[in-house]
Structure formats: C-alpha cells, structure tokens
Amino acid sequence: MTALERLERVVGRWFGVSRVRVHPLFVALLVAAYFVGMLKQALLLFMFVFLHECGHAVVAKRLGYEIEEVSLLPFGGVAQLSYVRLGFSPKSEAMVAIAGPAVNLLCALLALVLYTAGVIDGRIYGEIIGLNGWIAVFNLLPGLPLDGGRIYRAVRSREKGYEPATEEAYRMSIALSAVLMFAGVAALFAGRPHIGMVVLGLFLFVTAWRGRRDLRLETMRFLDAKRRDVGSTMLRTRALAVSAAIPIRDVVVRFSPDRYHIVYILHEDGTVASLVEEPELLDAVFEGRWLEPIASLRL
C-alpha cells in the first residue's frame, strides 16, 4: 500500500465514507510547496479543505444521504452523494452544498476572535482569512461541480427540469474556465504569472466536459430514483403540455425533482387529446421505449 493510499484510507475513516481520493493536483501542490519553503501554508490549505468537506459530509449524513466518494482538491473538494435511497432533493442538495463554504466562514470568524484576543499574530490571521476566503468564494462560483453550481442546479431544476438545469450549470462552468484561463494568460503577459488560474481553468473545463458527456447517464439515475420514490411522500404537481409526436425522452428529461408530473398530449389545433401521468412515462423509459412518440402510450 502506497503512502497516498494510506492517507486516503485514514481520511476515509474520518469522513465515514468508503472511498476518499486525494487528487494528484493536491499531491503536486504539497511537493512543490515543500521545495519552495511553503509547506506550512500548503498544510494549512489541506486542513481547511478537509474541514470544508467535513461540512458537506456532516450535513449530508444528517439528511440521510450516503456519500459514495470524496475527492480532495487544492481549492476544495467534490463529494459524490448517492441518491439511490432518498432521490434528488433540491433543498437537500443546496443545504449540503452551502455547508462547505459555511465552514470556511466559521474558520475565518474563529481566526478573527483569536486574533482579537491576541492568541495568534497578524501574519497567521491574514493567512487563515485569505485561504478560507479563497476556498469559499471559488466554490460558490455557479458552475458544476462547484458548490455554487450545485446550488444553481437546485434552484433551476424545479423550473427547468433536472437535465436542462444540470446542462446550464456545466455550460456556466465551461465559461468560467475560459475566463480563468484567459486571466492566467493575461497575467503572464503582464509580467505577473499566475499558473494557478490556468490550472483551475483547465480543471473546470475537463470536469465540465466529462459531466456533459455523462449527463444522460446521470439523468437516468435521477429518473430511476424518481420512479422508485413516487408515492412515498406528498408532492406538488407540475403540468406539461406537448405535441403527440414528441419522443418520450424529450419529455422525461424535463422532469423536475420534488414534483409529480402530469403531461397533456395536444392535438394539432392545441386542444387536449389525452393525458399521461409520471409513473407511466418512467416505466416506458425503463422498458426501452423512450424514443417512441408520447402518443404511442395512448394507441
């Protein structure tokens, strides 16, 4: 077992999850920090990232979710929640997402108290404020997989549906990555190189690209959890009106969490021909009929 694997196992026990992955970027940062004499600052960063993820983990477990994997990165972490048992809840996702930056805010407030009491000096106080502020602000940017992206999706998914809201958050992440990389290159030409911006931009771009590539699979998991959750709680209804020729797939990808959907099938003149309820549509999807027109359910 390598030293990194031992570290991941120890941190996994702390989080209470089966898999914790320390991203290679973090390892590279620690090694580089050692050689340039900034190991203490890098270890402080690791500690605050760890506390950031503890915030996510504690709230997720309190809400009843299982954490499949936690990845620790230089700017924060990514906690993969399992929605198999409880399904996707916008309110719960937003609460879990905001918990990480909230922990960083608490760390900054604690540093202020200690500095005011004379327990720590101004240099350490400045480092703690800077690190926690940077972690919190960056993670609140509205792009997946950042916390801000999860909050954005939680808000938008009720109006637009799970898949369109997720797609929007990934597109915003790609736009943010372009801004970061441009700023990093501009800083280089200005004589103030900031390789960190370029690295973060590349990370966001690659992560968003992979997320968009796997989005349909993620949507299927959401729909599967939704299918098993129907009837287990009281839900508000959400009505959709569609033409008879639209594929079942194009309807269900617009399903919202925490809603029970009633879909009205329209004649060409706009009058209602019939209606289909959510369970029938979800069953059709998992029977392999999702490319069929929705009218086929009423033939």
PDB file of C-alpha atoms in Angstrom:
ATOM      1  CA  MET A   1       0.000   0.000   0.000  1.00  0.00           C
ATOM      2  CA  THR A   2       1.420   3.375  -1.021  1.00  0.00           C
ATOM      3  CA  ALA A   3       1.635   6.378   1.287  1.00  0.00           C
ATOM      4  CA  LEU A   4      -1.140   8.066  -0.721  1.00  0.00           C
ATOM      5  CA  GLU A   5      -3.414   5.026  -0.335  1.00  0.00           C
ATOM      6  CA  ARG A   6      -2.791   5.015   3.429  1.00  0.00           C
ATOM      7  CA  LEU A   7      -3.638   8.722   3.562  1.00  0.00           C
ATOM      8  CA  GLU A   8      -6.854   8.128   1.610  1.00  0.00           C
ATOM      9  CA  ARG A   9      -7.839   5.290   3.969  1.00  0.00           C
ATOM     10  CA  VAL A  10      -7.242   7.408   7.079  1.00  0.00           C
ATOM     11  CA  VAL A  11      -9.176  10.368   5.681  1.00  0.00           C
ATOM     12  CA  GLY A  12     -11.936   7.977   4.587  1.00  0.00           C
ATOM     13  CA  ARG A  13     -12.369   6.813   8.171  1.00  0.00           C
ATOM     14  CA  TRP A  14     -12.591  10.440   9.293  1.00  0.00           C
ATOM     15  CA  PHE A  15     -15.322  11.146   6.741  1.00  0.00           C
ATOM     16  CA  GLY A  16     -17.096   7.851   7.356  1.00  0.00           C
ATOM     17  CA  VAL A  17     -17.105   7.012   3.628  1.00  0.00           C
ATOM     18  CA  SER A  18     -15.727   4.038   1.764  1.00  0.00           C
ATOM     19  CA  ARG A  19     -13.648   5.976  -0.765  1.00  0.00           C
ATOM     20  CA  VAL A  20     -11.685   9.189  -0.379  1.00  0.00           C
ATOM     21  CA  ARG A  21      -9.444  10.291  -3.217  1.00  0.00           C
ATOM     22  CA  VAL A  22      -6.692  12.856  -2.829  1.00  0.00           C
ATOM     23  CA  HIS A  23      -6.432  14.474  -6.260  1.00  0.00           C
ATOM     24  CA  PRO A  24      -2.953  14.372  -7.884  1.00  0.00           C
ATOM     25  CA  LEU A  25      -3.083  18.190  -8.113  1.00  0.00           C
ATOM     26  CA  PHE A  26      -3.112  18.339  -4.322  1.00  0.00           C
ATOM     27  CA  VAL A  27      -0.148  15.971  -4.060  1.00  0.00           C
ATOM     28  CA  ALA A  28       1.751  18.033  -6.647  1.00  0.00           C
ATOM     29  CA  LEU A  29       0.940  21.191  -4.686  1.00  0.00           C
ATOM     30  CA  LEU A  30       2.306  19.714  -1.446  1.00  0.00           C
ATOM     31  CA  VAL A  31       5.509  18.568  -3.157  1.00  0.00           C
ATOM     32  CA  ALA A  32       6.024  21.936  -4.848  1.00  0.00           C
ATOM     33  CA  ALA A  33       5.302  23.763  -1.586  1.00  0.00           C
ATOM     34  CA  TYR A  34       7.976  21.713   0.181  1.00  0.00           C
ATOM     35  CA  PHE A  35      10.654  22.711  -2.325  1.00  0.00           C
ATOM     36  CA  VAL A  36       9.779  26.424  -2.276  1.00  0.00           C
ATOM     37  CA  GLY A  37       9.538  26.610   1.516  1.00  0.00           C
ATOM     38  CA  MET A  38       5.746  26.993   1.733  1.00  0.00           C
ATOM     39  CA  LEU A  39       4.850  23.596   3.174  1.00  0.00           C
ATOM     40  CA  LYS A  40       3.198  25.158   6.228  1.00  0.00           C
ATOM     41  CA  GLN A  41       0.830  27.192   4.061  1.00  0.00           C
ATOM     42  CA  ALA A  42       0.066  24.125   1.932  1.00  0.00           C
ATOM     43  CA  LEU A  43      -0.739  22.064   5.034  1.00  0.00           C
ATOM     44  CA  LEU A  44      -2.992  24.867   6.266  1.00  0.00           C
ATOM     45  CA  LEU A  45      -4.761  24.742   2.904  1.00  0.00           C
ATOM     46  CA  PHE A  46      -5.152  20.967   3.207  1.00  0.00           C
ATOM     47  CA  MET A  47      -6.634  21.365   6.701  1.00  0.00           C
ATOM     48  CA  PHE A  48      -9.202  23.951   5.602  1.00  0.00           C
ATOM     49  CA  VAL A  49     -10.134  21.906   2.524  1.00  0.00           C
ATOM     50  CA  PHE A  50     -10.600  18.922   4.827  1.00  0.00           C
ATOM     51  CA  LEU A  51     -12.837  20.967   7.154  1.00  0.00           C
ATOM     52  CA  HIS A  52     -14.755  22.243   4.102  1.00  0.00           C
ATOM     53  CA  GLU A  53     -15.518  18.652   3.097  1.00  0.00           C
ATOM     54  CA  CYS A  54     -16.370  17.731   6.685  1.00  0.00           C
ATOM     55  CA  GLY A  55     -19.116  20.346   6.472  1.00  0.00           C
ATOM     56  CA  HIS A  56     -20.544  18.651   3.382  1.00  0.00           C
ATOM     57  CA  ALA A  57     -20.235  15.184   4.919  1.00  0.00           C
ATOM     58  CA  VAL A  58     -21.855  16.063   8.250  1.00  0.00           C
ATOM     59  CA  VAL A  59     -24.883  17.758   6.664  1.00  0.00           C
ATOM     60  CA  ALA A  60     -25.286  15.001   4.049  1.00  0.00           C
ATOM     61  CA  LYS A  61     -25.276  12.287   6.703  1.00  0.00           C
ATOM     62  CA  ARG A  62     -27.651  14.310   8.880  1.00  0.00           C
ATOM     63  CA  LEU A  63     -30.072  14.446   5.940  1.00  0.00           C
ATOM     64  CA  GLY A  64     -29.781  10.694   5.438  1.00  0.00           C
ATOM     65  CA  TYR A  65     -27.614  10.573   2.319  1.00  0.00           C
ATOM     66  CA  GLU A  66     -24.776   8.174   1.696  1.00  0.00           C
ATOM     67  CA  ILE A  67     -21.508   9.592   0.354  1.00  0.00           C
ATOM     68  CA  GLU A  68     -20.077   7.465  -2.440  1.00  0.00           C
ATOM     69  CA  GLU A  69     -16.754   9.279  -2.789  1.00  0.00           C
ATOM     70  CA  VAL A  70     -14.952  12.398  -1.625  1.00  0.00           C
ATOM     71  CA  SER A  71     -12.207  13.946  -3.768  1.00  0.00           C
ATOM     72  CA  LEU A  72      -9.892  16.460  -2.095  1.00  0.00           C
ATOM     73  CA  LEU A  73      -8.563  19.180  -4.410  1.00  0.00           C
ATOM     74  CA  PRO A  74      -6.425  22.280  -3.790  1.00  0.00           C
ATOM     75  CA  PHE A  75      -9.462  24.593  -3.937  1.00  0.00           C
ATOM     76  CA  GLY A  76     -11.955  22.415  -2.051  1.00  0.00           C
ATOM     77  CA  GLY A  77     -13.423  19.018  -2.683  1.00  0.00           C
ATOM     78  CA  VAL A  78     -16.112  17.122  -4.528  1.00  0.00           C
ATOM     79  CA  ALA A  79     -18.498  14.919  -2.549  1.00  0.00           C
ATOM     80  CA  GLN A  80     -20.464  12.438  -4.656  1.00  0.00           C
ATOM     81  CA  LEU A  81     -23.794  11.768  -2.958  1.00  0.00           C
ATOM     82  CA  SER A  82     -25.802   8.613  -3.553  1.00  0.00           C
ATOM     83  CA  TYR A  83     -29.429   9.420  -4.420  1.00  0.00           C
ATOM     84  CA  VAL A  84     -30.414   5.751  -4.662  1.00  0.00           C
ATOM     85  CA  ARG A  85     -32.251   5.616  -1.354  1.00  0.00           C
ATOM     86  CA  LEU A  86     -33.628   9.144  -0.967  1.00  0.00           C
ATOM     87  CA  GLY A  87     -33.690  10.540  -4.512  1.00  0.00           C
ATOM     88  CA  PHE A  88     -32.595  14.014  -5.598  1.00  0.00           C
ATOM     89  CA  SER A  89     -33.902  16.853  -3.437  1.00  0.00           C
ATOM     90  CA  PRO A  90     -33.116  20.467  -4.437  1.00  0.00           C
ATOM     91  CA  LYS A  91     -33.425  21.654  -0.847  1.00  0.00           C
ATOM     92  CA  SER A  92     -31.113  18.952   0.480  1.00  0.00           C
ATOM     93  CA  GLU A  93     -28.579  19.467  -2.321  1.00  0.00           C
ATOM     94  CA  ALA A  94     -28.456  23.204  -1.603  1.00  0.00           C
ATOM     95  CA  MET A  95     -28.039  22.591   2.137  1.00  0.00           C
ATOM     96  CA  VAL A  96     -25.181  20.145   1.573  1.00  0.00           C
ATOM     97  CA  ALA A  97     -23.525  22.497  -0.929  1.00  0.00           C
ATOM     98  CA  ILE A  98     -23.655  25.592   1.274  1.00  0.00           C
ATOM     99  CA  ALA A  99     -22.276  23.694   4.278  1.00  0.00           C
ATOM    100  CA  GLY A 100     -18.710  23.668   2.907  1.00  0.00           C
ATOM    101  CA  PRO A 101     -18.336  27.443   2.397  1.00  0.00           C
ATOM    102  CA  ALA A 102     -20.171  27.981   5.704  1.00  0.00           C
ATOM    103  CA  VAL A 103     -17.422  26.035   7.493  1.00  0.00           C
ATOM    104  CA  ASN A 104     -14.793  28.256   5.854  1.00  0.00           C
ATOM    105  CA  LEU A 105     -16.698  31.318   7.050  1.00  0.00           C
ATOM    106  CA  LEU A 106     -16.751  29.909  10.592  1.00  0.00           C
ATOM    107  CA  CYS A 107     -12.996  29.267  10.404  1.00  0.00           C
ATOM    108  CA  ALA A 108     -12.441  32.888   9.364  1.00  0.00           C
ATOM    109  CA  LEU A 109     -14.644  34.152  12.216  1.00  0.00           C
ATOM    110  CA  LEU A 110     -12.767  31.957  14.695  1.00  0.00           C
ATOM    111  CA  ALA A 111      -9.477  33.383  13.415  1.00  0.00           C
ATOM    112  CA  LEU A 112     -10.848  36.896  13.968  1.00  0.00           C
ATOM    113  CA  VAL A 113     -11.755  36.030  17.564  1.00  0.00           C
ATOM    114  CA  LEU A 114      -8.305  34.512  18.216  1.00  0.00           C
ATOM    115  CA  TYR A 115      -6.554  37.489  16.633  1.00  0.00           C
ATOM    116  CA  THR A 116      -8.619  39.963  18.658  1.00  0.00           C
ATOM    117  CA  ALA A 117      -7.787  38.022  21.828  1.00  0.00           C
ATOM    118  CA  GLY A 118      -4.078  38.097  20.980  1.00  0.00           C
ATOM    119  CA  VAL A 119      -3.786  34.326  20.603  1.00  0.00           C
ATOM    120  CA  ILE A 120      -2.478  34.490  17.006  1.00  0.00           C
ATOM    121  CA  ASP A 121      -0.447  37.196  15.286  1.00  0.00           C
ATOM    122  CA  GLY A 122      -1.427  39.238  12.259  1.00  0.00           C
ATOM    123  CA  ARG A 123       0.529  37.114   9.780  1.00  0.00           C
ATOM    124  CA  ILE A 124      -1.210  33.853  10.706  1.00  0.00           C
ATOM    125  CA  TYR A 125      -4.547  35.664  10.889  1.00  0.00           C
ATOM    126  CA  GLY A 126      -4.044  37.004   7.361  1.00  0.00           C
ATOM    127  CA  GLU A 127      -3.155  33.540   6.028  1.00  0.00           C
ATOM    128  CA  ILE A 128      -6.237  31.946   7.606  1.00  0.00           C
ATOM    129  CA  ILE A 129      -8.553  34.677   6.313  1.00  0.00           C
ATOM    130  CA  GLY A 130      -7.020  34.539   2.837  1.00  0.00           C
ATOM    131  CA  LEU A 131      -7.152  30.749   2.478  1.00  0.00           C
ATOM    132  CA  ASN A 132     -10.699  30.365   3.781  1.00  0.00           C
ATOM    133  CA  GLY A 133     -11.965  33.326   1.784  1.00  0.00           C
ATOM    134  CA  TRP A 134     -10.400  31.959  -1.402  1.00  0.00           C
ATOM    135  CA  ILE A 135     -11.822  28.454  -0.871  1.00  0.00           C
ATOM    136  CA  ALA A 136     -15.311  29.779  -0.080  1.00  0.00           C
ATOM    137  CA  VAL A 137     -15.520  32.323  -2.915  1.00  0.00           C
ATOM    138  CA  PHE A 138     -14.164  29.971  -5.578  1.00  0.00           C
ATOM    139  CA  ASN A 139     -16.505  27.165  -4.538  1.00  0.00           C
ATOM    140  CA  LEU A 140     -19.522  29.474  -4.694  1.00  0.00           C
ATOM    141  CA  LEU A 141     -18.985  30.199  -8.403  1.00  0.00           C
ATOM    142  CA  PRO A 142     -22.117  28.959 -10.249  1.00  0.00           C
ATOM    143  CA  GLY A 143     -20.647  26.066 -12.221  1.00  0.00           C
ATOM    144  CA  LEU A 144     -20.651  22.322 -11.636  1.00  0.00           C
ATOM    145  CA  PRO A 145     -19.024  20.529  -9.846  1.00  0.00           C
ATOM    146  CA  LEU A 146     -18.503  23.537  -7.541  1.00  0.00           C
ATOM    147  CA  ASP A 147     -20.845  24.188  -4.622  1.00  0.00           C
ATOM    148  CA  GLY A 148     -22.267  27.241  -6.369  1.00  0.00           C
ATOM    149  CA  GLY A 149     -23.124  25.084  -9.373  1.00  0.00           C
ATOM    150  CA  ARG A 150     -24.992  22.639  -7.167  1.00  0.00           C
ATOM    151  CA  ILE A 151     -26.949  25.471  -5.574  1.00  0.00           C
ATOM    152  CA  TYR A 152     -27.702  26.887  -9.031  1.00  0.00           C
ATOM    153  CA  ARG A 153     -28.953  23.498 -10.238  1.00  0.00           C
ATOM    154  CA  ALA A 154     -31.072  23.052  -7.108  1.00  0.00           C
ATOM    155  CA  VAL A 155     -32.822  26.373  -7.764  1.00  0.00           C
ATOM    156  CA  ARG A 156     -33.225  25.974 -11.536  1.00  0.00           C
ATOM    157  CA  SER A 157     -34.189  22.286 -11.596  1.00  0.00           C
ATOM    158  CA  ARG A 158     -37.679  22.923 -10.247  1.00  0.00           C
ATOM    159  CA  GLU A 159     -38.452  25.310 -13.088  1.00  0.00           C
ATOM    160  CA  LYS A 160     -36.464  23.834 -15.989  1.00  0.00           C
ATOM    161  CA  GLY A 161     -36.128  20.180 -15.049  1.00  0.00           C
ATOM    162  CA  TYR A 162     -33.138  18.213 -13.787  1.00  0.00           C
ATOM    163  CA  GLU A 163     -31.265  17.667 -17.048  1.00  0.00           C
ATOM    164  CA  PRO A 164     -31.649  21.185 -18.529  1.00  0.00           C
ATOM    165  CA  ALA A 165     -30.614  22.756 -15.195  1.00  0.00           C
ATOM    166  CA  THR A 166     -27.583  20.469 -14.975  1.00  0.00           C
ATOM    167  CA  GLU A 167     -26.655  21.274 -18.579  1.00  0.00           C
ATOM    168  CA  GLU A 168     -26.855  25.002 -17.799  1.00  0.00           C
ATOM    169  CA  ALA A 169     -24.561  24.609 -14.783  1.00  0.00           C
ATOM    170  CA  TYR A 170     -21.990  22.716 -16.855  1.00  0.00           C
ATOM    171  CA  ARG A 171     -22.099  25.378 -19.587  1.00  0.00           C
ATOM    172  CA  MET A 172     -21.501  28.056 -16.965  1.00  0.00           C
ATOM    173  CA  SER A 173     -18.536  26.064 -15.680  1.00  0.00           C
ATOM    174  CA  ILE A 174     -17.035  25.983 -19.178  1.00  0.00           C
ATOM    175  CA  ALA A 175     -17.498  29.758 -19.457  1.00  0.00           C
ATOM    176  CA  LEU A 176     -15.840  30.244 -16.057  1.00  0.00           C
ATOM    177  CA  SER A 177     -12.946  28.021 -17.101  1.00  0.00           C
ATOM    178  CA  ALA A 178     -12.384  30.195 -20.175  1.00  0.00           C
ATOM    179  CA  VAL A 179     -12.344  33.339 -18.021  1.00  0.00           C
ATOM    180  CA  LEU A 180      -9.840  31.812 -15.593  1.00  0.00           C
ATOM    181  CA  MET A 181      -7.516  30.606 -18.340  1.00  0.00           C
ATOM    182  CA  PHE A 182      -7.695  33.954 -20.136  1.00  0.00           C
ATOM    183  CA  ALA A 183      -6.931  35.783 -16.877  1.00  0.00           C
ATOM    184  CA  GLY A 184      -3.983  33.463 -16.224  1.00  0.00           C
ATOM    185  CA  VAL A 185      -2.521  34.032 -19.694  1.00  0.00           C
ATOM    186  CA  ALA A 186      -3.119  37.794 -19.442  1.00  0.00           C
ATOM    187  CA  ALA A 187      -1.306  37.843 -16.101  1.00  0.00           C
ATOM    188  CA  LEU A 188       1.624  36.039 -17.718  1.00  0.00           C
ATOM    189  CA  PHE A 189       1.934  38.677 -20.465  1.00  0.00           C
ATOM    190  CA  ALA A 190       1.623  41.405 -17.830  1.00  0.00           C
ATOM    191  CA  GLY A 191       4.687  40.018 -16.086  1.00  0.00           C
ATOM    192  CA  ARG A 192       2.731  38.616 -13.126  1.00  0.00           C
ATOM    193  CA  PRO A 193       2.361  34.911 -13.969  1.00  0.00           C
ATOM    194  CA  HIS A 194      -0.466  33.110 -12.164  1.00  0.00           C
ATOM    195  CA  ILE A 195      -0.253  29.456 -13.156  1.00  0.00           C
ATOM    196  CA  GLY A 196      -2.941  28.611 -10.579  1.00  0.00           C
ATOM    197  CA  MET A 197      -5.643  30.337 -12.640  1.00  0.00           C
ATOM    198  CA  VAL A 198      -4.709  28.342 -15.727  1.00  0.00           C
ATOM    199  CA  VAL A 199      -4.667  25.057 -13.779  1.00  0.00           C
ATOM    200  CA  LEU A 200      -8.059  25.773 -12.179  1.00  0.00           C
ATOM    201  CA  GLY A 201      -9.470  26.778 -15.548  1.00  0.00           C
ATOM    202  CA  LEU A 202      -8.253  23.552 -17.137  1.00  0.00           C
ATOM    203  CA  PHE A 203      -9.665  21.524 -14.246  1.00  0.00           C
ATOM    204  CA  LEU A 204     -13.088  23.161 -14.553  1.00  0.00           C
ATOM    205  CA  PHE A 205     -13.124  22.684 -18.315  1.00  0.00           C
ATOM    206  CA  VAL A 206     -12.184  18.986 -18.178  1.00  0.00           C
ATOM    207  CA  THR A 207     -14.641  18.292 -15.345  1.00  0.00           C
ATOM    208  CA  ALA A 208     -17.498  20.095 -17.105  1.00  0.00           C
ATOM    209  CA  TRP A 209     -16.727  18.363 -20.404  1.00  0.00           C
ATOM    210  CA  ARG A 210     -16.821  14.954 -18.709  1.00  0.00           C
ATOM    211  CA  GLY A 211     -20.002  15.906 -16.870  1.00  0.00           C
ATOM    212  CA  ARG A 212     -21.762  16.897 -20.089  1.00  0.00           C
ATOM    213  CA  ARG A 213     -20.555  13.690 -21.741  1.00  0.00           C
ATOM    214  CA  ASP A 214     -22.085  11.595 -18.944  1.00  0.00           C
ATOM    215  CA  LEU A 215     -25.161  13.774 -18.426  1.00  0.00           C
ATOM    216  CA  ARG A 216     -27.662  11.345 -19.942  1.00  0.00           C
ATOM    217  CA  LEU A 217     -26.436   8.578 -17.610  1.00  0.00           C
ATOM    218  CA  GLU A 218     -26.785  10.958 -14.669  1.00  0.00           C
ATOM    219  CA  THR A 219     -30.316  11.799 -15.816  1.00  0.00           C
ATOM    220  CA  MET A 220     -31.213   8.101 -15.990  1.00  0.00           C
ATOM    221  CA  ARG A 221     -30.061   7.667 -12.394  1.00  0.00           C
ATOM    222  CA  PHE A 222     -32.200  10.630 -11.383  1.00  0.00           C
ATOM    223  CA  LEU A 223     -35.231   9.184 -13.192  1.00  0.00           C
ATOM    224  CA  ASP A 224     -34.676   5.740 -11.674  1.00  0.00           C
ATOM    225  CA  ALA A 225     -34.600   7.224  -8.165  1.00  0.00           C
ATOM    226  CA  LYS A 226     -37.686   9.291  -9.020  1.00  0.00           C
ATOM    227  CA  ARG A 227     -39.552   6.217 -10.281  1.00  0.00           C
ATOM    228  CA  ARG A 228     -38.948   4.375  -7.013  1.00  0.00           C
ATOM    229  CA  ASP A 229     -39.809   7.456  -4.952  1.00  0.00           C
ATOM    230  CA  VAL A 230     -43.263   8.066  -6.489  1.00  0.00           C
ATOM    231  CA  GLY A 231     -45.985   7.629  -3.877  1.00  0.00           C
ATOM    232  CA  SER A 232     -43.600   7.739  -0.915  1.00  0.00           C
ATOM    233  CA  THR A 233     -44.381  11.337   0.019  1.00  0.00           C
ATOM    234  CA  MET A 234     -46.716  14.232  -0.727  1.00  0.00           C
ATOM    235  CA  LEU A 235     -45.647  16.117  -3.868  1.00  0.00           C
ATOM    236  CA  ARG A 236     -46.821  19.189  -5.716  1.00  0.00           C
ATOM    237  CA  THR A 237     -47.986  18.572  -9.267  1.00  0.00           C
ATOM    238  CA  ARG A 238     -46.367  20.073 -12.350  1.00  0.00           C
ATOM    239  CA  ALA A 239     -48.159  20.048 -15.690  1.00  0.00           C
ATOM    240  CA  LEU A 240     -46.535  19.882 -19.117  1.00  0.00           C
ATOM    241  CA  ALA A 241     -48.291  20.209 -22.476  1.00  0.00           C
ATOM    242  CA  VAL A 242     -46.638  18.561 -25.500  1.00  0.00           C
ATOM    243  CA  SER A 243     -47.403  17.591 -29.069  1.00  0.00           C
ATOM    244  CA  ALA A 244     -48.306  13.984 -29.817  1.00  0.00           C
ATOM    245  CA  ALA A 245     -45.155  13.456 -31.902  1.00  0.00           C
ATOM    246  CA  ILE A 246     -42.596  14.425 -29.260  1.00  0.00           C
ATOM    247  CA  PRO A 247     -40.415  11.493 -28.098  1.00  0.00           C
ATOM    248  CA  ILE A 248     -40.933  10.251 -24.548  1.00  0.00           C
ATOM    249  CA  ARG A 249     -37.241  11.000 -23.914  1.00  0.00           C
ATOM    250  CA  ASP A 250     -37.699  14.717 -24.594  1.00  0.00           C
ATOM    251  CA  VAL A 251     -40.486  14.862 -22.022  1.00  0.00           C
ATOM    252  CA  VAL A 252     -38.911  12.984 -19.111  1.00  0.00           C
ATOM    253  CA  VAL A 253     -35.596  14.867 -19.279  1.00  0.00           C
ATOM    254  CA  ARG A 254     -37.604  17.951 -18.289  1.00  0.00           C
ATOM    255  CA  PHE A 255     -38.988  16.303 -15.164  1.00  0.00           C
ATOM    256  CA  SER A 256     -38.285  18.267 -12.002  1.00  0.00           C
ATOM    257  CA  PRO A 257     -37.416  16.862  -8.587  1.00  0.00           C
ATOM    258  CA  ASP A 258     -39.967  17.135  -5.794  1.00  0.00           C
ATOM    259  CA  ARG A 259     -42.801  17.291  -8.328  1.00  0.00           C
ATOM    260  CA  TYR A 260     -45.389  14.841  -9.687  1.00  0.00           C
ATOM    261  CA  HIS A 261     -45.818  15.367 -13.428  1.00  0.00           C
ATOM    262  CA  ILE A 262     -48.994  15.256 -15.480  1.00  0.00           C
ATOM    263  CA  VAL A 263     -48.382  15.528 -19.225  1.00  0.00           C
ATOM    264  CA  TYR A 264     -51.150  16.693 -21.555  1.00  0.00           C
ATOM    265  CA  ILE A 265     -50.912  15.423 -25.147  1.00  0.00           C
ATOM    266  CA  LEU A 266     -52.229  18.013 -27.583  1.00  0.00           C
ATOM    267  CA  HIS A 267     -53.938  17.787 -30.957  1.00  0.00           C
ATOM    268  CA  GLU A 268     -52.506  19.855 -33.801  1.00  0.00           C
ATOM    269  CA  ASP A 269     -55.111  22.534 -33.062  1.00  0.00           C
ATOM    270  CA  GLY A 270     -53.863  22.816 -29.463  1.00  0.00           C
ATOM    271  CA  THR A 271     -56.757  21.047 -27.768  1.00  0.00           C
ATOM    272  CA  VAL A 272     -56.091  18.272 -25.257  1.00  0.00           C
ATOM    273  CA  ALA A 273     -56.204  14.777 -26.741  1.00  0.00           C
ATOM    274  CA  SER A 274     -55.314  12.826 -23.591  1.00  0.00           C
ATOM    275  CA  LEU A 275     -53.002  12.874 -20.617  1.00  0.00           C
ATOM    276  CA  VAL A 276     -50.218  10.679 -19.277  1.00  0.00           C
ATOM    277  CA  GLU A 277     -49.007  10.616 -15.689  1.00  0.00           C
ATOM    278  CA  GLU A 278     -45.430  10.394 -14.478  1.00  0.00           C
ATOM    279  CA  PRO A 279     -45.280   6.682 -13.491  1.00  0.00           C
ATOM    280  CA  GLU A 280     -46.408   5.525 -16.938  1.00  0.00           C
ATOM    281  CA  LEU A 281     -43.785   7.660 -18.655  1.00  0.00           C
ATOM    282  CA  LEU A 282     -40.999   6.482 -16.361  1.00  0.00           C
ATOM    283  CA  ASP A 283     -41.987   2.850 -16.863  1.00  0.00           C
ATOM    284  CA  ALA A 284     -41.876   3.384 -20.636  1.00  0.00           C
ATOM    285  CA  VAL A 285     -38.355   4.812 -20.367  1.00  0.00           C
ATOM    286  CA  PHE A 286     -37.022   1.811 -18.468  1.00  0.00           C
ATOM    287  CA  GLU A 287     -38.802  -0.564 -20.837  1.00  0.00           C
ATOM    288  CA  GLY A 288     -36.645   0.865 -23.624  1.00  0.00           C
ATOM    289  CA  ARG A 289     -39.421   2.874 -25.297  1.00  0.00           C
ATOM    290  CA  TRP A 290     -38.012   6.332 -24.701  1.00  0.00           C
ATOM    291  CA  LEU A 291     -37.503   7.114 -28.407  1.00  0.00           C
ATOM    292  CA  GLU A 292     -41.152   6.389 -29.207  1.00  0.00           C
ATOM    293  CA  PRO A 293     -43.576   9.321 -29.593  1.00  0.00           C
ATOM    294  CA  ILE A 294     -45.557  10.016 -26.457  1.00  0.00           C
ATOM    295  CA  ALA A 295     -48.782   9.342 -28.379  1.00  0.00           C
ATOM    296  CA  SER A 296     -47.777   5.658 -28.571  1.00  0.00           C
ATOM    297  CA  LEU A 297     -48.735   5.336 -24.914  1.00  0.00           C
ATOM    298  CA  ARG A 298     -52.336   6.041 -25.864  1.00  0.00           C
ATOM    299  CA  LEU A 299     -52.624   3.888 -29.009  1.00  0.00           C
TER     300      LEU A 299
END
